[in-house]
mmCIF file of C-alpha atoms and ligand atoms in Angstrom:
data_model
loop_
_atom_site.group_PDB
_atom_site.id
_atom_site.type_symbol
_atom_site.label_atom_id
_atom_site.label_comp_id
_atom_site.label_asym_id
_atom_site.label_seq_id
_atom_site.Cartn_x
_atom_site.Cartn_y
_atom_site.Cartn_z
ATOM 1 C CA MET A 22 67.485 110.736 -101.140
ATOM 2 C CA GLY A 23 67.902 111.140 -104.838
ATOM 3 C CA LYS A 24 69.816 108.970 -107.112
ATOM 4 C CA PHE A 25 72.835 109.899 -106.828
ATOM 5 C CA ASP A 26 74.060 111.249 -103.412
ATOM 6 C CA VAL A 27 77.315 113.430 -104.032
ATOM 7 C CA LEU A 28 80.131 112.248 -101.779
ATOM 8 C CA LEU A 29 83.118 114.196 -103.845
ATOM 9 C CA SER A 30 82.211 117.028 -105.942
ATOM 10 C CA GLU A 31 83.908 118.116 -109.195
ATOM 11 C CA GLU A 32 85.523 121.007 -107.508
ATOM 12 C CA GLN A 33 86.709 118.965 -104.501
ATOM 13 C CA ILE A 34 88.130 116.370 -106.919
ATOM 14 C CA SER A 35 89.938 119.223 -108.567
ATOM 15 C CA ARG A 36 91.757 120.489 -106.113
ATOM 16 C CA ARG A 37 92.744 116.912 -104.592
ATOM 17 C CA VAL A 38 94.035 115.801 -108.006
ATOM 18 C CA GLU A 39 95.862 119.230 -108.817
ATOM 19 C CA GLU A 40 97.682 118.431 -105.020
ATOM 20 C CA LEU A 41 98.611 115.009 -105.699
ATOM 21 C CA ALA A 42 100.069 115.924 -109.171
ATOM 22 C CA LYS A 43 102.013 118.524 -107.574
ATOM 23 C CA GLU A 44 103.462 116.302 -104.692
ATOM 24 C CA ILE A 45 104.167 113.212 -107.356
ATOM 25 C CA SER A 46 105.858 115.873 -109.875
ATOM 26 C CA ALA A 47 108.054 117.412 -107.115
ATOM 27 C CA ASP A 48 108.740 113.461 -106.307
ATOM 28 C CA TYR A 49 109.460 112.125 -109.783
ATOM 29 C CA LYS A 50 111.723 115.238 -110.824
ATOM 30 C CA GLY A 51 114.362 114.223 -113.856
ATOM 31 C CA ILE A 52 112.879 110.931 -113.539
ATOM 32 C CA GLU A 53 110.911 110.302 -116.511
ATOM 33 C CA PRO A 54 108.238 107.534 -115.098
ATOM 34 C CA VAL A 55 106.294 105.481 -116.922
ATOM 35 C CA ILE A 56 102.502 106.227 -115.799
ATOM 36 C CA VAL A 57 100.055 103.414 -115.977
ATOM 37 C CA CYS A 58 96.680 104.092 -116.808
ATOM 38 C CA MET A 59 94.090 101.165 -115.404
ATOM 39 C CA LEU A 60 91.059 100.680 -117.245
ATOM 40 C CA LYS A 61 88.582 101.760 -117.612
ATOM 41 C CA GLY A 62 87.444 103.028 -113.849
ATOM 42 C CA SER A 63 90.805 105.222 -114.041
ATOM 43 C CA VAL A 64 90.141 106.915 -117.275
ATOM 44 C CA TYR A 65 89.151 110.418 -116.256
ATOM 45 C CA PHE A 66 91.578 110.159 -113.191
ATOM 46 C CA PHE A 67 94.076 109.312 -115.078
ATOM 47 C CA SER A 68 93.334 112.388 -117.822
ATOM 48 C CA ASP A 69 93.533 114.728 -115.550
ATOM 49 C CA ILE A 70 95.997 114.055 -112.831
ATOM 50 C CA THR A 71 98.532 113.645 -116.036
ATOM 51 C CA LYS A 72 97.445 116.841 -117.361
ATOM 52 C CA LYS A 73 98.417 118.851 -114.071
ATOM 53 C CA MET A 74 101.811 117.017 -113.568
ATOM 54 C CA ASP A 75 104.649 119.179 -114.539
ATOM 55 C CA LEU A 76 107.253 116.396 -115.619
ATOM 56 C CA SER A 77 108.564 114.095 -118.493
ATOM 57 C CA PHE A 78 107.234 110.878 -118.799
ATOM 58 C CA SER A 79 105.758 107.767 -121.092
ATOM 59 C CA ILE A 80 101.997 106.315 -120.847
ATOM 60 C CA ASP A 81 100.821 102.916 -120.762
ATOM 61 C CA PHE A 82 97.530 101.052 -120.575
ATOM 62 C CA ALA A 83 96.355 97.908 -118.171
ATOM 63 C CA ARG A 84 93.025 96.478 -117.880
ATOM 64 C CA LEU A 85 91.823 93.865 -115.969
ATOM 65 C CA SER A 86 88.836 93.080 -114.805
ATOM 66 C CA SER A 87 87.519 91.655 -110.910
ATOM 67 C CA TYR A 88 83.652 93.076 -110.594
ATOM 68 C CA LYS A 89 80.788 91.114 -112.150
ATOM 69 C CA SER A 90 77.774 93.678 -111.809
ATOM 70 C CA GLY A 91 78.868 95.096 -108.156
ATOM 71 C CA THR A 92 80.371 92.186 -106.082
ATOM 72 C CA THR A 93 83.796 91.310 -106.064
ATOM 73 C CA SER A 94 84.501 88.212 -107.532
ATOM 74 C CA GLY A 95 87.708 87.187 -106.754
ATOM 75 C CA ASN A 96 88.981 85.941 -110.008
ATOM 76 C CA ILE A 97 91.046 88.527 -111.217
ATOM 77 C CA GLU A 98 91.537 88.625 -115.391
ATOM 78 C CA SER A 99 93.986 90.624 -117.336
ATOM 79 C CA ILE A 100 92.424 92.077 -120.257
ATOM 80 C CA CYS A 101 94.938 94.389 -121.547
ATOM 81 C CA LYS A 102 98.453 94.239 -121.075
ATOM 82 C CA ILE A 103 101.348 97.126 -121.045
ATOM 83 C CA THR A 104 103.598 96.787 -123.862
ATOM 84 C CA THR A 105 106.118 99.193 -122.377
ATOM 85 C CA ASP A 106 109.820 97.505 -121.667
ATOM 86 C CA ILE A 107 109.800 98.730 -118.287
ATOM 87 C CA GLU A 108 113.011 96.991 -116.566
ATOM 88 C CA ASN A 109 114.764 99.511 -114.815
ATOM 89 C CA LYS A 110 112.478 101.952 -115.643
ATOM 90 C CA HIS A 111 110.308 104.007 -112.524
ATOM 91 C CA VAL A 112 106.597 102.944 -112.737
ATOM 92 C CA LEU A 113 103.426 104.815 -111.585
ATOM 93 C CA ILE A 114 100.318 103.049 -111.478
ATOM 94 C CA ILE A 115 96.999 105.231 -111.390
ATOM 95 C CA GLU A 116 94.023 103.364 -109.832
ATOM 96 C CA ASP A 117 90.669 104.630 -109.416
ATOM 97 C CA ILE A 118 89.988 102.916 -105.975
ATOM 98 C CA ILE A 119 91.286 100.283 -103.849
ATOM 99 C CA ASP A 120 88.358 98.237 -102.529
ATOM 100 C CA SER A 121 89.396 94.369 -101.242
ATOM 101 C CA GLY A 122 93.350 95.213 -102.709
ATOM 102 C CA LYS A 123 93.047 92.111 -105.047
ATOM 103 C CA THR A 124 93.203 93.902 -108.168
ATOM 104 C CA LEU A 125 96.409 95.887 -107.261
ATOM 105 C CA ASN A 126 97.577 93.317 -105.457
ATOM 106 C CA TYR A 127 97.396 90.851 -108.132
ATOM 107 C CA PHE A 128 99.143 93.295 -110.618
ATOM 108 C CA LEU A 129 101.642 94.793 -108.508
ATOM 109 C CA LYS A 130 103.295 91.538 -108.565
ATOM 110 C CA GLU A 131 102.849 90.856 -112.226
ATOM 111 C CA ILE A 132 104.391 94.590 -112.689
ATOM 112 C CA GLU A 133 107.385 93.287 -110.244
ATOM 113 C CA LYS A 134 108.383 90.170 -112.082
ATOM 114 C CA GLN A 135 109.453 92.777 -115.268
ATOM 115 C CA ASN A 136 112.307 94.263 -113.023
ATOM 116 C CA PRO A 137 111.330 97.735 -112.884
ATOM 117 C CA ALA A 138 113.417 100.196 -111.375
ATOM 118 C CA SER A 139 110.717 101.428 -108.597
ATOM 119 C CA VAL A 140 107.132 100.673 -108.659
ATOM 120 C CA LYS A 141 104.591 103.354 -106.830
ATOM 121 C CA LEU A 142 100.760 103.361 -106.439
ATOM 122 C CA CYS A 143 98.284 106.544 -106.763
ATOM 123 C CA ALA A 144 94.685 105.722 -106.103
ATOM 124 C CA LEU A 145 92.200 108.462 -106.029
ATOM 125 C CA LEU A 146 90.059 106.389 -103.210
ATOM 126 C CA ASP A 147 90.674 103.909 -100.651
ATOM 127 C CA LYS A 148 87.958 101.538 -99.008
ATOM 128 C CA PRO A 149 90.034 100.405 -95.831
ATOM 129 C CA SER A 150 87.163 98.720 -94.490
ATOM 130 C CA ARG A 151 86.811 96.157 -97.503
ATOM 131 C CA ARG A 152 90.286 95.113 -97.513
ATOM 132 C CA VAL A 153 91.276 91.333 -98.125
ATOM 133 C CA LEU A 154 95.021 91.689 -99.591
ATOM 134 C CA PRO A 155 97.530 94.162 -98.303
ATOM 135 C CA VAL A 156 98.348 96.815 -101.300
ATOM 136 C CA ASN A 157 100.494 100.142 -100.106
ATOM 137 C CA ILE A 158 99.470 103.698 -101.237
ATOM 138 C CA ASP A 159 101.871 106.045 -101.882
ATOM 139 C CA TYR A 160 99.275 108.561 -103.229
ATOM 140 C CA LEU A 161 96.060 108.804 -101.849
ATOM 141 C CA GLY A 162 93.333 110.915 -102.824
ATOM 142 C CA PHE A 163 90.423 110.083 -100.473
ATOM 143 C CA THR A 164 89.746 107.266 -97.860
ATOM 144 C CA ILE A 165 86.209 106.757 -98.010
ATOM 145 C CA GLU A 166 83.285 104.404 -95.952
ATOM 146 C CA ASP A 167 82.060 101.278 -97.587
ATOM 147 C CA LYS A 168 79.818 102.565 -99.977
ATOM 148 C CA PHE A 169 79.041 101.575 -103.408
ATOM 149 C CA ILE A 170 79.913 104.814 -105.240
ATOM 150 C CA VAL A 171 79.921 105.651 -109.235
ATOM 151 C CA GLY A 172 80.923 109.050 -110.918
ATOM 152 C CA TYR A 173 84.852 109.975 -112.672
ATOM 153 C CA GLY A 174 84.786 106.636 -114.034
ATOM 154 C CA LEU A 175 83.551 104.114 -111.635
ATOM 155 C CA ASP A 176 80.387 102.264 -112.694
ATOM 156 C CA PHE A 177 77.468 100.231 -112.044
ATOM 157 C CA ASN A 178 76.661 97.620 -114.886
ATOM 158 C CA GLU A 179 78.829 99.882 -117.282
ATOM 159 C CA LYS A 180 76.964 103.110 -116.407
ATOM 160 C CA TYR A 181 77.402 106.365 -114.279
ATOM 161 C CA ARG A 182 81.241 106.391 -115.527
ATOM 162 C CA GLU A 183 80.847 110.091 -117.214
ATOM 163 C CA LEU A 184 79.309 111.711 -114.020
ATOM 164 C CA PRO A 185 81.882 114.526 -113.257
ATOM 165 C CA TYR A 186 81.075 114.230 -109.433
ATOM 166 C CA ILE A 187 81.756 111.070 -107.348
ATOM 167 C CA ALA A 188 78.100 109.826 -105.711
ATOM 168 C CA GLU A 189 76.414 107.056 -103.671
ATOM 169 C CA LEU A 190 74.304 105.294 -105.899
ATOM 170 C CA ASN A 191 70.614 104.624 -104.481
ATOM 171 C CA LEU A 192 69.604 102.008 -106.401
ATOM 172 C CA ASP A 193 65.706 102.427 -105.084
ATOM 173 C CA ALA A 194 65.538 105.983 -106.273
ATOM 174 C CA GLU A 195 63.038 106.810 -109.752
ATOM 175 C CA ASP A 196 65.190 108.013 -112.956
HETATM 176 P P1 LIG B 27 89.566 95.464 -105.571
HETATM 177 O O1 LIG B 27 90.119 94.382 -106.428
HETATM 178 O O2 LIG B 27 88.116 94.834 -104.556
HETATM 179 O O3 LIG B 27 90.271 96.185 -104.818
HETATM 180 O O4 LIG B 27 88.802 96.659 -106.740
HETATM 181 C C1 LIG B 27 89.338 96.934 -107.427
HETATM 182 C C2 LIG B 27 87.684 97.590 -108.508
HETATM 183 O O5 LIG B 27 86.637 97.294 -108.051
HETATM 184 C C3 LIG B 27 88.345 98.923 -108.860
HETATM 185 O O6 LIG B 27 89.373 99.216 -109.701
HETATM 186 C C4 LIG B 27 87.208 99.557 -109.246
HETATM 187 O O7 LIG B 27 86.589 99.609 -111.013
HETATM 188 C C5 LIG B 27 85.474 98.432 -108.913
HETATM 189 N N1 LIG B 27 85.332 98.926 -107.930
HETATM 190 C C6 LIG B 27 85.320 98.909 -106.350
HETATM 191 N N2 LIG B 27 84.452 99.622 -105.522
HETATM 192 C C7 LIG B 27 83.631 99.909 -106.383
HETATM 193 C C8 LIG B 27 82.665 101.186 -106.045
HETATM 194 O O8 LIG B 27 82.267 101.327 -104.969
HETATM 195 N N3 LIG B 27 81.961 101.360 -107.394
HETATM 196 C C9 LIG B 27 82.281 101.034 -108.353
HETATM 197 N N4 LIG B 27 83.509 100.436 -108.779
HETATM 198 C C10 LIG B 27 83.992 99.734 -107.695
HETATM 199 MG MG1 LIG B 28 89.118 99.731 -112.006
#
């Protein structure tokens, strides 16, 4: 096995992103949601899926932190908050991966406090076997096994986000 064992190719991701964009565009027809990108991991997924939507919407960004060198710390820190007034607005959150569920469980509660008309979650990846806190995913790209993955926004110590595919990282392999 090399350094990167590809789980989802660029083509597989692109096809699924297109399907999700279509589904979301149909569901939000005439609604103008506020679409929130969860930084940093969702940056490519967010960019690709929003470009494929046939919809009018506004965008905002949030950044929370829970990961320290590949393992969950459990403490969620809000590093950057959305600035849009979302009261009575329809909010769609775009996240890279739901793992323990701690980040989104926390963020969904924060968003609910601002009295939006509705809140939905779109996640590219789900690792259900790792769940500690419940999170309801409305739009899901792929369910994956409990493997540490990188690429398409996902990092290991801030590296490999730029890979166009999603791969399992083999730390023992040579560069
Ligand atoms: P959770 O709070 O445990 O659900 O995970 C939140 C964050 O952990 C995700 O948004 C990712 O940034 C990161 N994460 C979880 N699993 C992986 C992985 O396999 N590779 C890289 N980052 C991950
Ligand atoms: Mg993330």
